[in-house]
C-alpha cells in the first residue's frame, strides 16, 4: 500500500513539470521555460 501512495505523489510531481499549462499556472515565472519547450515541440 505504501508503494502506490509514493508512486502517486511522484507521478503528480513529474506530470506537473511535464505539463506546460500546469507549470504555467503553478509557476508563472516558469512561463519562459514553458514557452521554449512548446516551441521545441
mmCIF file of N, CA and C in Angstrom:
data_model
loop_
_atom_site.group_PDB
_atom_site.id
_atom_site.type_symbol
_atom_site.label_atom_id
_atom_site.label_comp_id
_atom_site.label_asym_id
_atom_site.label_seq_id
_atom_site.Cartn_x
_atom_site.Cartn_y
_atom_site.Cartn_z
ATOM 1 N N UNK A 1 0.841 -1.205 0.000
ATOM 2 C CA UNK A 1 0.000 0.000 0.000
ATOM 3 C C UNK A 1 0.879 1.259 0.000
ATOM 4 N N UNK A 2 2.047 1.138 0.592
ATOM 5 C CA UNK A 2 2.917 2.332 0.658
ATOM 6 C C UNK A 2 3.514 2.613 -0.741
ATOM 7 N N UNK A 3 3.766 1.586 -1.489
ATOM 8 C CA UNK A 3 4.380 1.791 -2.816
ATOM 9 C C UNK A 3 3.476 2.643 -3.722
ATOM 10 N N UNK A 4 2.205 2.269 -3.881
ATOM 11 C CA UNK A 4 1.306 3.044 -4.756
ATOM 12 C C UNK A 4 1.161 4.481 -4.289
ATOM 13 N N UNK A 5 1.113 4.661 -2.969
ATOM 14 C CA UNK A 5 0.967 6.031 -2.431
ATOM 15 C C UNK A 5 2.138 6.900 -2.867
ATOM 16 N N UNK A 6 3.349 6.383 -2.700
ATOM 17 C CA UNK A 6 4.539 7.166 -3.073
ATOM 18 C C UNK A 6 4.566 7.372 -4.585
ATOM 19 N N UNK A 7 4.231 6.332 -5.327
ATOM 20 C CA UNK A 7 4.243 6.430 -6.792
ATOM 21 C C UNK A 7 3.291 7.539 -7.244
ATOM 22 N N UNK A 8 2.160 7.593 -6.598
ATOM 23 C CA UNK A 8 1.143 8.596 -6.998
ATOM 24 C C UNK A 8 1.734 10.001 -6.817
ATOM 25 N N UNK A 9 2.378 10.236 -5.697
ATOM 26 C CA UNK A 9 2.950 11.578 -5.447
ATOM 27 C C UNK A 9 4.051 11.858 -6.488
ATOM 28 N N UNK A 10 4.888 10.862 -6.724
ATOM 29 C CA UNK A 10 5.989 11.037 -7.683
ATOM 30 C C UNK A 10 5.421 11.374 -9.064
ATOM 31 N N UNK A 11 4.410 10.620 -9.454
ATOM 32 C CA UNK A 11 3.810 10.838 -10.775
ATOM 33 C C UNK A 11 3.254 12.252 -10.883
ATOM 34 N N UNK A 12 2.596 12.685 -9.810
ATOM 35 C CA UNK A 12 1.985 14.030 -9.811
ATOM 36 C C UNK A 12 3.069 15.081 -10.038
ATOM 37 N N UNK A 13 4.183 14.943 -9.332
ATOM 38 C CA UNK A 13 5.282 15.917 -9.475
ATOM 39 C C UNK A 13 5.805 15.929 -10.906
ATOM 40 N N UNK A 14 6.067 14.763 -11.447
ATOM 41 C CA UNK A 14 6.601 14.683 -12.811
ATOM 42 C C UNK A 14 5.585 15.230 -13.810
ATOM 43 N N UNK A 15 4.337 14.881 -13.582
ATOM 44 C CA UNK A 15 3.281 15.329 -14.506
ATOM 45 C C UNK A 15 3.214 16.859 -14.518
ATOM 46 N N UNK A 16 3.256 17.441 -13.327
ATOM 47 C CA UNK A 16 3.170 18.907 -13.234
ATOM 48 C C UNK A 16 4.334 19.529 -14.007
ATOM 49 N N UNK A 17 5.490 18.960 -13.900
ATOM 50 C CA UNK A 17 6.680 19.530 -14.564
ATOM 51 C C UNK A 17 6.563 19.290 -16.079
ATOM 52 N N UNK A 18 6.026 18.174 -16.465
ATOM 53 C CA UNK A 18 5.937 17.863 -17.901
ATOM 54 C C UNK A 18 4.805 18.681 -18.542
ATOM 55 N N UNK A 19 3.805 19.008 -17.766
ATOM 56 C CA UNK A 19 2.672 19.771 -18.328
ATOM 57 C C UNK A 19 2.993 21.263 -18.346
ATOM 58 N N UNK A 20 3.103 21.850 -19.520
ATOM 59 C CA UNK A 20 3.414 23.287 -19.631
ATOM 60 C C UNK A 20 2.291 24.142 -19.053
ATOM 61 N N UNK A 21 1.064 23.757 -19.298
ATOM 62 C CA UNK A 21 -0.079 24.542 -18.794
ATOM 63 C C UNK A 21 -0.101 24.511 -17.272
ATOM 64 N N UNK A 22 0.070 23.315 -16.708
ATOM 65 C CA UNK A 22 0.070 23.193 -15.242
ATOM 66 C C UNK A 22 1.225 23.997 -14.650
ATOM 67 N N UNK A 23 2.390 23.845 -15.234
ATOM 68 C CA UNK A 23 3.577 24.556 -14.716
ATOM 69 C C UNK A 23 3.336 26.068 -14.767
ATOM 70 N N UNK A 24 2.726 26.527 -15.829
ATOM 71 C CA UNK A 24 2.498 27.986 -16.018
ATOM 72 C C UNK A 24 1.535 28.475 -14.915
ATOM 73 N N UNK A 25 0.501 27.708 -14.647
ATOM 74 C CA UNK A 25 -0.485 28.139 -13.636
ATOM 75 C C UNK A 25 0.143 28.089 -12.236
ATOM 76 N N UNK A 26 0.955 27.074 -11.998
ATOM 77 C CA UNK A 26 1.581 26.931 -10.671
ATOM 78 C C UNK A 26 2.778 27.865 -10.524
ATOM 79 N N UNK A 27 3.565 27.948 -11.583
ATOM 80 C CA UNK A 27 4.760 28.806 -11.538
ATOM 81 C C UNK A 27 4.763 29.778 -12.721
ATOM 82 N N UNK A 28 4.210 30.947 -12.553
ATOM 83 C CA UNK A 28 4.154 31.940 -13.639
ATOM 84 C C UNK A 28 5.555 32.307 -14.120
ATOM 85 N N UNK A 29 6.527 32.222 -13.219
ATOM 86 C CA UNK A 29 7.906 32.562 -13.591
ATOM 87 C C UNK A 29 8.459 31.520 -14.569
ATOM 88 N N UNK A 30 7.925 30.314 -14.497
ATOM 89 C CA UNK A 30 8.406 29.239 -15.377
ATOM 90 C C UNK A 30 7.798 29.384 -16.779
ATOM 91 N N UNK A 31 6.986 30.408 -16.967
ATOM 92 C CA UNK A 31 6.318 30.603 -18.259
ATOM 93 C C UNK A 31 7.370 30.663 -19.370
ATOM 94 N N UNK A 32 8.502 31.297 -19.091
ATOM 95 C CA UNK A 32 9.554 31.409 -20.115
ATOM 96 C C UNK A 32 10.041 30.023 -20.514
ATOM 97 N N UNK A 33 10.294 29.186 -19.541
ATOM 98 C CA UNK A 33 10.778 27.831 -19.828
ATOM 99 C C UNK A 33 9.712 27.059 -20.608
ATOM 100 N N UNK A 34 8.460 27.227 -20.203
ATOM 101 C CA UNK A 34 7.358 26.515 -20.870
ATOM 102 C C UNK A 34 7.304 26.944 -22.340
ATOM 103 N N UNK A 35 7.443 28.222 -22.578
ATOM 104 C CA UNK A 35 7.389 28.735 -23.955
ATOM 105 C C UNK A 35 8.449 28.042 -24.813
ATOM 106 N N UNK A 36 9.644 27.922 -24.270
ATOM 107 C CA UNK A 36 10.746 27.296 -25.009
ATOM 108 C C UNK A 36 10.398 25.838 -25.311
ATOM 109 N N UNK A 37 9.875 25.147 -24.329
ATOM 110 C CA UNK A 37 9.528 23.726 -24.503
ATOM 111 C C UNK A 37 8.452 23.600 -25.579
ATOM 112 N N UNK A 38 7.468 24.464 -25.531
ATOM 113 C CA UNK A 38 6.371 24.390 -26.508
ATOM 114 C C UNK A 38 6.929 24.638 -27.916
ATOM 115 N N UNK A 39 7.835 25.555 -28.048
ATOM 116 C CA UNK A 39 8.416 25.881 -29.359
ATOM 117 C C UNK A 39 9.168 24.660 -29.889
ATOM 118 N N UNK A 40 9.875 23.970 -28.980
ATOM 119 C CA UNK A 40 10.643 22.793 -29.369
ATOM 120 C C UNK A 40 9.708 21.722 -29.939
ATOM 121 N N UNK A 41 8.570 21.558 -29.287
ATOM 122 C CA UNK A 41 7.626 20.525 -29.733
ATOM 123 C C UNK A 41 7.059 20.955 -31.081
#
